[in-house]
PDB file of C-alpha atoms in Angstrom:
ATOM      1  CA  UNK H1346     -88.756  30.686  -3.537  1.00 70.00           C
ATOM      2  CA  UNK H1347     -88.414  34.393  -4.607  1.00 76.00           C
ATOM      3  CA  UNK H1348     -89.761  35.873  -7.610  1.00 79.00           C
ATOM      4  CA  UNK H1349     -88.271  39.364  -9.217  1.00 77.00           C
ATOM      5  CA  UNK H1350     -89.979  41.289 -11.484  1.00 77.00           C
ATOM      6  CA  UNK H1351     -87.924  44.014 -13.647  1.00 72.00           C
ATOM      7  CA  UNK H1352     -89.596  46.686 -15.395  1.00 71.00           C
ATOM      8  CA  UNK H1353     -88.866  47.396 -19.150  1.00 65.00           C
ATOM      9  CA  UNK H1354     -86.651  49.686 -19.888  1.00 63.00           C
ATOM     10  CA  UNK H1355     -88.025  53.189 -20.945  1.00 69.00           C
ATOM     11  CA  UNK H1356     -88.609  53.660 -24.957  1.00 64.00           C
ATOM     12  CA  UNK H1357     -89.400  49.824 -25.130  1.00 57.00           C
ATOM     13  CA  UNK H1358     -92.193  49.954 -27.572  1.00 57.00           C
ATOM     14  CA  UNK H1359     -93.950  46.581 -26.420  1.00 56.00           C
ATOM     15  CA  UNK H1360     -93.031  45.100 -23.108  1.00 50.00           C
ATOM     16  CA  UNK H1361     -94.432  41.814 -23.642  1.00 53.00           C
ATOM     17  CA  UNK H1362     -92.670  41.530 -27.450  1.00 55.00           C
ATOM     18  CA  UNK H1363     -89.145  42.209 -25.321  1.00 48.00           C
ATOM     19  CA  UNK H1364     -90.258  39.663 -22.704  1.00 56.00           C
ATOM     20  CA  UNK H1365     -89.942  42.985 -19.980  1.00 60.00           C
ATOM     21  CA  UNK H1366     -86.480  44.216 -20.965  1.00 74.00           C
ATOM     22  CA  UNK H1367     -84.328  41.893 -18.664  1.00 81.00           C
ATOM     23  CA  UNK H1368     -82.003  40.983 -21.154  1.00 84.00           C
ATOM     24  CA  UNK H1369     -81.281  44.896 -22.118  1.00 86.00           C
ATOM     25  CA  UNK H1370     -81.231  45.562 -18.359  1.00 86.00           C
ATOM     26  CA  UNK H1371     -78.530  42.849 -17.942  1.00 87.00           C
ATOM     27  CA  UNK H1372     -76.727  44.069 -20.718  1.00 89.00           C
ATOM     28  CA  UNK H1373     -76.608  47.779 -19.552  1.00 89.00           C
ATOM     29  CA  UNK H1374     -75.499  46.460 -16.034  1.00 88.00           C
ATOM     30  CA  UNK H1375     -72.591  44.560 -17.708  1.00 87.00           C
ATOM     31  CA  UNK H1376     -71.861  47.396 -19.536  1.00 87.00           C
ATOM     32  CA  UNK H1377     -71.751  49.989 -16.571  1.00 86.00           C
ATOM     33  CA  UNK H1378     -69.485  47.543 -14.361  1.00 81.00           C
ATOM     34  CA  UNK H1379     -66.894  46.844 -17.361  1.00 80.00           C
ATOM     35  CA  UNK H1380     -66.963  50.454 -18.022  1.00 82.00           C
ATOM     36  CA  UNK H1381     -66.426  51.437 -14.337  1.00 83.00           C
ATOM     37  CA  UNK H1382     -63.032  49.926 -14.156  1.00 78.00           C
ATOM     38  CA  UNK H1383     -63.925  47.531 -11.271  1.00 79.00           C
ATOM     39  CA  UNK H1384     -63.003  44.274 -13.070  1.00 76.00           C
ATOM     40  CA  UNK H1385     -59.431  45.412 -13.062  1.00 76.00           C
ATOM     41  CA  UNK H1386     -59.330  46.097  -9.524  1.00 79.00           C
ATOM     42  CA  UNK H1387     -60.526  42.609  -8.633  1.00 76.00           C
ATOM     43  CA  UNK H1388     -58.057  41.307 -11.064  1.00 75.00           C
ATOM     44  CA  UNK H1389     -55.391  42.818  -9.386  1.00 79.00           C
ATOM     45  CA  UNK H1390     -56.888  42.068  -6.017  1.00 80.00           C
ATOM     46  CA  UNK H1391     -57.242  37.927  -6.918  1.00 79.00           C
ATOM     47  CA  UNK H1392     -54.321  37.454  -9.516  1.00 81.00           C
ATOM     48  CA  UNK H1393     -51.892  36.347  -6.690  1.00 80.00           C
ATOM     49  CA  UNK H1394     -54.359  34.088  -5.017  1.00 82.00           C
ATOM     50  CA  UNK H1395     -55.284  32.740  -8.506  1.00 83.00           C
ATOM     51  CA  UNK H1396     -51.652  32.256  -9.471  1.00 86.00           C
ATOM     52  CA  UNK H1397     -50.899  30.449  -6.430  1.00 84.00           C
ATOM     53  CA  UNK H1398     -53.948  28.048  -6.773  1.00 90.00           C
ATOM     54  CA  UNK H1399     -52.911  27.552 -10.329  1.00 91.00           C
ATOM     55  CA  UNK H1400     -49.384  26.776  -9.194  1.00 91.00           C
ATOM     56  CA  UNK H1401     -50.982  24.229  -6.805  1.00 93.00           C
ATOM     57  CA  UNK H1402     -53.084  22.359  -9.273  1.00 96.00           C
ATOM     58  CA  UNK H1403     -50.163  22.217 -11.657  1.00 95.00           C
ATOM     59  CA  UNK H1404     -47.945  20.689  -8.862  1.00 95.00           C
ATOM     60  CA  UNK H1405     -50.369  18.418  -7.451  1.00 97.00           C
ATOM     61  CA  UNK H1406     -51.143  17.213 -11.248  1.00 97.00           C
ATOM     62  CA  UNK H1407     -47.318  16.641 -11.889  1.00 97.00           C
ATOM     63  CA  UNK H1408     -46.893  14.771  -8.813  1.00 97.00           C
ATOM     64  CA  UNK H1409     -49.943  12.343  -9.492  1.00 97.00           C
ATOM     65  CA  UNK H1410     -48.596  11.732 -12.910  1.00 97.00           C
ATOM     66  CA  UNK H1411     -45.286  11.247 -11.667  1.00 95.00           C
ATOM     67  CA  UNK H1412     -46.684   8.791  -8.914  1.00 95.00           C
ATOM     68  CA  UNK H1413     -48.536   7.164 -11.603  1.00 95.00           C
ATOM     69  CA  UNK H1414     -45.091   6.641 -13.674  1.00 92.00           C
ATOM     70  CA  UNK H1415     -43.155   5.269 -10.568  1.00 87.00           C
ATOM     71  CA  UNK H1416     -45.995   2.612  -9.982  1.00 90.00           C
ATOM     72  CA  UNK H1417     -46.141   1.710 -13.553  1.00 90.00           C
ATOM     73  CA  UNK H1418     -42.294   1.179 -13.486  1.00 85.00           C
ATOM     74  CA  UNK H1419     -42.136  -0.444 -10.133  1.00 83.00           C
ATOM     75  CA  UNK H1420     -44.775  -2.957 -10.995  1.00 88.00           C
ATOM     76  CA  UNK H1421     -42.138  -4.427 -13.877  1.00 89.00           C
ATOM     77  CA  UNK H1422     -40.257  -6.887 -12.427  1.00 89.00           C
ATOM     78  CA  UNK H1423     -36.428  -6.118 -13.187  1.00 90.00           C
ATOM     79  CA  UNK H1424     -36.986  -2.158 -13.737  1.00 87.00           C
ATOM     80  CA  UNK H1425     -37.496  -1.411  -9.920  1.00 83.00           C
ATOM     81  CA  UNK H1426     -34.193  -2.900  -8.992  1.00 87.00           C
ATOM     82  CA  UNK H1427     -32.251  -1.828 -11.795  1.00 90.00           C
ATOM     83  CA  UNK H1428     -33.235   1.754 -11.671  1.00 87.00           C
ATOM     84  CA  UNK H1429     -31.750   1.316  -7.842  1.00 91.00           C
ATOM     85  CA  UNK H1430     -28.572   0.261  -9.205  1.00 95.00           C
ATOM     86  CA  UNK H1431     -28.270   2.736 -11.614  1.00 96.00           C
ATOM     87  CA  UNK H1432     -28.992   5.703  -8.745  1.00 96.00           C
ATOM     88  CA  UNK H1433     -26.499   3.829  -6.704  1.00 97.00           C
ATOM     89  CA  UNK H1434     -23.636   3.961  -9.470  1.00 97.00           C
ATOM     90  CA  UNK H1435     -24.634   7.598 -10.017  1.00 97.00           C
ATOM     91  CA  UNK H1436     -24.385   8.861  -6.366  1.00 96.00           C
ATOM     92  CA  UNK H1437     -21.038   6.514  -5.819  1.00 96.00           C
ATOM     93  CA  UNK H1438     -19.713   8.403  -8.816  1.00 96.00           C
ATOM     94  CA  UNK H1439     -20.689  11.669  -8.201  1.00 95.00           C
ATOM     95  CA  UNK H1440     -19.080  11.273  -4.616  1.00 94.00           C
ATOM     96  CA  UNK H1441     -16.241   9.634  -6.171  1.00 95.00           C
ATOM     97  CA  UNK H1442     -15.683  12.556  -8.721  1.00 93.00           C
ATOM     98  CA  UNK H1443     -16.692  15.526  -6.743  1.00 93.00           C
ATOM     99  CA  UNK H1444     -16.676  15.074  -3.075  1.00 91.00           C
ATOM    100  CA  UNK H1445     -13.134  13.770  -2.288  1.00 93.00           C
ATOM    101  CA  UNK H1446     -10.979  16.626  -2.565  1.00 93.00           C
ATOM    102  CA  UNK H1447     -11.643  19.949  -0.649  1.00 93.00           C
ATOM    103  CA  UNK H1448     -11.720  22.221  -3.853  1.00 94.00           C
ATOM    104  CA  UNK H1449     -14.005  20.279  -5.689  1.00 93.00           C
ATOM    105  CA  UNK H1450     -16.094  19.879  -2.773  1.00 93.00           C
ATOM    106  CA  UNK H1451     -16.003  23.943  -2.103  1.00 95.00           C
ATOM    107  CA  UNK H1452     -16.976  24.381  -5.986  1.00 95.00           C
ATOM    108  CA  UNK H1453     -19.933  21.881  -5.537  1.00 94.00           C
ATOM    109  CA  UNK H1454     -21.182  23.673  -2.560  1.00 95.00           C
ATOM    110  CA  UNK H1455     -20.659  27.285  -3.863  1.00 95.00           C
ATOM    111  CA  UNK H1456     -22.538  26.121  -7.221  1.00 95.00           C
ATOM    112  CA  UNK H1457     -25.201  24.817  -5.167  1.00 94.00           C
ATOM    113  CA  UNK H1458     -25.360  27.978  -3.005  1.00 94.00           C
ATOM    114  CA  UNK H1459     -25.549  30.135  -6.066  1.00 94.00           C
ATOM    115  CA  UNK H1460     -28.495  28.060  -7.600  1.00 94.00           C
ATOM    116  CA  UNK H1461     -30.389  28.358  -4.290  1.00 93.00           C
ATOM    117  CA  UNK H1462     -29.716  32.152  -4.292  1.00 92.00           C
ATOM    118  CA  UNK H1463     -30.936  32.234  -7.962  1.00 91.00           C
ATOM    119  CA  UNK H1464     -34.305  30.310  -7.401  1.00 90.00           C
ATOM    120  CA  UNK H1465     -34.973  32.407  -4.371  1.00 90.00           C
ATOM    121  CA  UNK H1466     -33.975  35.554  -6.084  1.00 87.00           C
ATOM    122  CA  UNK H1467     -31.185  37.060  -4.016  1.00 77.00           C
ATOM    123  CA  UNK H1468     -27.997  38.141  -5.374  1.00 65.00           C
TER     124      UNK H1468
END
């Protein structure tokens, strides 16, 4: 175990009363560090990874909540089959109304392509 001794600051009347001046020295170092602009440089450097980490944590949390909700609904006897039936009816209805005619199909694919490009930030 290492022991560090910090000398008291100059101009301190009684080193024993201040406890050696460590706290004032720490405050001085923090003020110098904040005033140097190093904090802003570090924030710019770590902002991208921190944002990515926050998004990752948010997605994992959302997926855990979603999985627990689905497992709760699946544990109910009738709900699982009923939701499958609703999904099947929705898929068949979408297919019959939007995928039968060529013009409707092209419009759906163009809309999906536009949305995908908007999501990716492309024109």
